[in-house]
XYZ file of C-alpha atoms in Angstrom:
333
model
C 153.194 -60.251 -57.258
C 155.259 -57.954 -59.453
C 152.277 -57.471 -61.740
C 150.124 -56.460 -58.776
C 152.733 -53.927 -57.650
C 152.904 -52.388 -61.119
C 149.131 -52.302 -61.424
C 149.111 -54.763 -64.357
C 147.111 -57.681 -63.024
C 146.737 -60.905 -64.918
C 143.146 -61.247 -66.226
C 142.561 -64.312 -64.055
C 143.396 -62.265 -60.943
C 140.432 -59.997 -61.677
C 138.108 -62.936 -62.396
C 135.148 -63.415 -60.089
C 134.794 -67.098 -61.003
C 137.367 -69.891 -60.534
C 138.899 -71.350 -63.698
C 137.648 -74.422 -65.504
C 139.371 -77.691 -64.627
C 141.050 -77.824 -68.082
C 142.738 -74.464 -67.489
C 143.901 -75.497 -64.045
C 145.332 -78.846 -65.155
C 147.153 -77.273 -68.112
C 148.846 -74.789 -65.785
C 150.216 -77.489 -63.453
C 153.899 -78.315 -63.509
C 155.324 -81.738 -62.603
C 155.307 -81.203 -58.796
C 151.741 -79.899 -59.055
C 150.579 -82.983 -60.936
C 152.378 -85.216 -58.446
C 150.575 -83.430 -55.574
C 147.208 -83.921 -57.283
C 147.945 -87.630 -57.733
C 149.017 -88.093 -54.089
C 145.968 -86.264 -52.709
C 143.627 -88.243 -54.950
C 145.269 -91.474 -53.763
C 144.837 -90.393 -50.131
C 141.129 -89.791 -50.779
C 140.782 -93.232 -52.331
C 142.555 -94.902 -49.395
C 140.363 -93.015 -46.898
C 137.233 -94.342 -48.624
C 138.599 -97.897 -48.707
C 139.418 -97.711 -44.988
C 135.882 -96.474 -44.308
C 134.323 -99.312 -46.339
C 136.399 -101.842 -44.397
C 135.277 -100.189 -41.163
C 131.613 -100.422 -42.209
C 132.028 -104.177 -42.759
C 133.554 -104.504 -39.281
C 130.737 -102.452 -37.698
C 128.063 -104.637 -39.294
C 129.775 -107.771 -38.000
C 130.732 -106.695 -34.487
C 128.485 -103.818 -33.363
C 124.878 -104.225 -32.189
C 122.175 -103.092 -34.601
C 121.012 -100.281 -32.302
C 124.369 -98.484 -32.633
C 125.399 -99.301 -36.209
C 123.708 -96.379 -37.921
C 125.070 -93.575 -35.730
C 128.606 -95.002 -35.652
C 128.672 -95.342 -39.443
C 127.438 -91.773 -39.879
C 130.112 -90.411 -37.544
C 132.893 -92.468 -39.130
C 131.778 -91.307 -42.586
C 132.362 -87.615 -41.787
C 136.090 -87.553 -42.579
C 135.950 -89.650 -45.809
C 132.974 -87.674 -47.122
C 134.719 -84.338 -46.506
C 137.886 -85.708 -48.130
C 135.871 -86.843 -51.164
C 134.049 -83.531 -51.605
C 137.360 -81.690 -51.198
C 138.947 -83.898 -53.865
C 136.154 -83.042 -56.320
C 136.567 -79.365 -55.443
C 140.314 -79.602 -56.032
C 139.886 -81.124 -59.509
C 136.906 -78.941 -60.493
C 137.374 -75.475 -58.920
C 134.028 -74.169 -60.165
C 132.245 -76.859 -58.148
C 133.703 -75.587 -54.856
C 130.441 -74.037 -53.656
C 128.521 -77.273 -54.214
C 131.193 -79.509 -52.677
C 131.442 -77.255 -49.622
C 127.666 -77.247 -49.255
C 127.552 -81.046 -49.456
C 130.221 -81.438 -46.769
C 128.503 -78.846 -44.551
C 125.101 -80.528 -44.813
C 126.594 -83.949 -44.072
C 128.446 -82.703 -41.009
C 125.276 -80.979 -39.741
C 123.686 -84.436 -39.618
C 126.818 -85.871 -37.943
C 126.478 -83.352 -35.088
C 123.010 -84.732 -34.327
C 124.246 -88.312 -34.706
C 127.077 -87.711 -32.216
C 124.586 -86.609 -29.570
C 122.478 -89.692 -30.278
C 125.585 -91.894 -30.025
C 126.311 -90.647 -26.493
C 122.723 -91.406 -25.483
C 122.866 -94.898 -27.020
C 126.221 -95.641 -25.377
C 124.527 -94.980 -22.027
C 122.019 -97.716 -22.879
C 119.393 -95.537 -24.517
C 117.191 -92.736 -23.248
C 115.376 -94.789 -20.588
C 118.545 -96.140 -18.998
C 120.206 -92.721 -19.192
C 117.297 -91.179 -17.261
C 117.531 -93.948 -14.660
C 121.300 -93.509 -14.268
C 120.950 -89.743 -13.769
C 117.481 -89.607 -12.225
C 118.690 -87.212 -9.521
C 121.326 -85.515 -11.661
C 121.484 -82.085 -13.267
C 122.866 -80.862 -16.592
C 125.568 -78.208 -16.419
C 124.479 -75.743 -19.125
C 127.282 -73.230 -18.571
C 129.444 -74.895 -21.182
C 130.790 -74.040 -24.627
C 130.445 -72.784 -27.190
C 127.353 -70.830 -26.186
C 127.490 -70.183 -22.435
C 130.969 -71.184 -21.246
C 131.429 -67.780 -19.584
C 128.006 -67.732 -17.888
C 128.991 -69.612 -14.723
C 125.982 -68.199 -12.865
C 123.524 -70.226 -14.945
C 121.609 -72.756 -12.823
C 121.888 -76.485 -13.414
C 118.926 -78.128 -15.118
C 117.366 -81.397 -13.966
C 117.853 -84.371 -16.241
C 114.358 -85.301 -17.397
C 112.696 -86.587 -20.535
C 111.809 -82.983 -21.394
C 115.363 -81.659 -21.130
C 116.619 -84.559 -23.257
C 114.005 -83.635 -25.857
C 115.290 -80.038 -25.960
C 118.880 -81.207 -26.314
C 117.971 -83.463 -29.235
C 115.904 -80.671 -30.784
C 118.910 -78.346 -30.533
C 120.998 -80.579 -32.785
C 118.123 -81.703 -35.012
C 117.225 -78.126 -35.939
C 120.675 -77.717 -37.480
C 120.454 -80.994 -39.390
C 117.058 -79.848 -40.722
C 117.664 -76.135 -41.387
C 121.189 -76.363 -42.809
C 120.102 -78.213 -45.984
C 117.230 -75.748 -46.422
C 119.609 -72.777 -46.196
C 122.010 -74.423 -48.627
C 119.126 -74.965 -51.065
C 118.156 -71.297 -50.677
C 121.754 -70.260 -51.349
C 121.850 -72.275 -54.587
C 118.527 -70.800 -55.722
C 119.808 -67.263 -55.063
C 123.093 -68.111 -56.791
C 121.270 -69.077 -59.984
C 119.626 -65.637 -59.930
C 122.914 -63.817 -59.267
C 121.984 -62.783 -55.705
C 124.422 -65.101 -53.923
C 128.171 -64.976 -54.497
C 130.403 -67.153 -52.357
C 133.181 -64.564 -52.031
C 130.958 -61.474 -51.787
C 130.513 -60.683 -48.093
C 129.212 -57.137 -48.496
C 126.037 -56.176 -46.556
C 124.158 -55.898 -49.843
C 124.821 -59.531 -50.723
C 122.883 -62.526 -49.434
C 125.999 -64.529 -48.514
C 126.873 -62.519 -45.390
C 123.361 -62.815 -43.940
C 122.979 -66.516 -44.685
C 126.452 -67.240 -43.270
C 125.700 -65.306 -40.073
C 122.427 -67.183 -39.614
C 124.217 -70.496 -40.215
C 126.819 -69.471 -37.622
C 124.128 -68.886 -34.992
C 122.471 -72.226 -35.784
C 125.856 -73.953 -35.546
C 126.514 -72.574 -32.064
C 123.025 -73.587 -30.927
C 123.644 -77.112 -32.266
C 127.068 -77.519 -30.668
C 125.818 -76.419 -27.245
C 123.670 -79.555 -26.539
C 126.558 -81.802 -27.581
C 128.850 -80.019 -25.111
C 126.242 -80.276 -22.339
C 125.759 -84.012 -22.878
C 129.491 -84.668 -23.110
C 130.150 -82.934 -19.790
C 127.505 -85.149 -18.179
C 128.511 -88.560 -19.562
C 132.263 -88.295 -20.127
C 133.107 -89.969 -16.792
C 130.545 -92.723 -17.285
C 131.638 -93.403 -20.879
C 135.388 -93.199 -20.346
C 135.520 -96.970 -20.936
C 133.871 -96.318 -24.325
C 136.743 -94.012 -25.376
C 134.326 -91.074 -25.479
C 137.076 -88.485 -24.904
C 139.153 -89.375 -28.019
C 135.914 -89.734 -30.015
C 134.815 -86.267 -28.929
C 138.282 -84.892 -29.734
C 138.097 -86.296 -33.291
C 134.636 -84.800 -33.709
C 135.967 -81.409 -32.550
C 138.952 -81.604 -34.902
C 136.686 -82.237 -37.892
C 134.494 -79.306 -36.861
C 137.412 -76.891 -36.488
C 139.218 -77.967 -39.645
C 136.113 -78.032 -41.817
C 134.679 -74.699 -40.656
C 137.152 -72.473 -38.841
C 140.170 -73.282 -41.002
C 138.249 -72.581 -44.218
C 136.879 -69.303 -42.838
C 140.356 -68.066 -41.846
C 141.864 -68.922 -45.244
C 138.904 -67.297 -47.015
C 139.413 -64.055 -45.063
C 143.134 -64.052 -45.862
C 142.349 -64.581 -49.547
C 139.791 -61.771 -49.616
C 142.377 -59.417 -48.076
C 144.864 -60.462 -50.805
C 147.254 -61.836 -48.181
C 147.046 -65.039 -50.204
C 148.193 -63.743 -53.565
C 146.816 -64.531 -56.997
C 148.490 -67.398 -58.878
C 147.165 -67.572 -62.470
C 144.840 -69.129 -63.436
C 143.618 -68.947 -59.815
C 142.501 -65.635 -58.356
C 143.185 -64.905 -54.692
C 139.769 -66.211 -53.586
C 139.966 -69.272 -55.829
C 143.490 -70.020 -54.645
C 142.394 -69.777 -51.016
C 139.576 -72.235 -51.668
C 142.007 -74.496 -53.533
C 144.417 -74.497 -50.580
C 141.555 -75.315 -48.221
C 140.557 -78.323 -50.329
C 144.097 -79.689 -50.391
C 144.595 -79.230 -46.646
C 141.278 -80.911 -45.869
C 142.164 -83.979 -47.931
C 145.379 -84.520 -45.948
C 143.728 -83.789 -42.586
C 140.667 -85.974 -43.194
C 142.917 -88.797 -44.381
C 144.743 -88.765 -41.051
C 141.491 -88.477 -39.073
C 140.045 -91.451 -40.970
C 142.999 -93.614 -39.937
C 142.811 -92.456 -36.316
C 139.023 -92.976 -36.217
C 139.496 -96.545 -37.372
C 141.729 -97.239 -34.358
C 139.449 -95.460 -31.867
C 136.114 -96.893 -32.997
C 137.464 -100.377 -33.684
C 138.176 -101.072 -30.035
C 135.396 -103.302 -28.751
C 133.892 -102.262 -25.429
C 131.426 -104.111 -23.221
C 128.010 -102.589 -22.665
C 127.479 -100.637 -19.476
C 125.935 -102.522 -16.597
C 122.295 -101.719 -15.722
C 121.815 -99.261 -12.834
C 120.283 -101.985 -10.592
C 123.334 -104.249 -10.934
C 125.657 -101.327 -10.251
C 123.751 -100.624 -7.043
C 124.057 -104.272 -5.981
C 127.816 -104.235 -6.611
C 128.173 -101.077 -4.535
C 126.355 -102.822 -1.679
C 128.600 -105.890 -1.962
C 131.704 -103.708 -1.948
C 130.566 -102.047 1.265
C 130.286 -105.481 2.921
C 133.702 -106.581 1.680
C 135.335 -103.392 2.911
C 134.385 -104.293 6.490
C 136.948 -107.075 6.461
C 139.882 -108.456 4.452
C 139.334 -111.230 1.908
C 141.947 -113.795 0.910
C 142.488 -115.221 -2.568
C 139.920 -118.029 -1.989
C 137.228 -115.497 -1.093
C 137.340 -116.318 2.662
C 137.191 -113.565 5.210
C 140.238 -113.349 7.499
């Protein structure tokens, strides 16, 4: 900081590229090395917990739900793993961030599919809500547009909801591939957000696609959260939201602070590289905790929902019982 005030910046503070891993490791003191070891151990434990959870899912969960539940549970360990690689190899940050972003884009689509499968599949969902309507005035796209009409729940509207999340899972990898191609030609720089650079335009387009993908998930959650409360859908949705916020919003805030030099340079890390480094370390700790919590939430076995016809029969029986009192032996008194 004194060097910045005197106008004599360390050469690494002017660098546009992060340092090599050898330079970073040589600059670490004893507490820094201890932190690296602890974070690496946390990443390893998170992956071991996930592997144990996969074994449990294959033994206890029906085959129709295994795939989506494994994908969703893998989000936190995968982000922790990519962050660990980015922490050890700072120059790989762009690639590790891209990998985590592409994986989570697929998880968004899988979460929507999980809610549909937990309702018994698309056919049973349509039968349960055959006279129902989707509330589309929900976040993050239209939470303030309360005047929007409700939309009937049909096969067509379900198709549009699934398309809304699938487009992100399909287009996000393509945009990441385009970013890498432009980076090799010098047209894409991760920390260059000037209008002349490609990064600002690609990031804005990705932001729009993200909002359009999160909207169908919010619409479906508002519709099924009461029905799936026995399936712990509220804590599952909360974990999904935490991963989204920590992986995207947290990194964006730290990146802005680093670009404004609020996060100072710490040789051999420039301000931008140090901000990315802090993001990686925070994500490892956060994803480790989310992995442990996810294991508790998803490990609770829940019975399948009853078919709509049986629910209707039970409602009819309850109406008959309510007309009189019933003793412990089932006799009317």
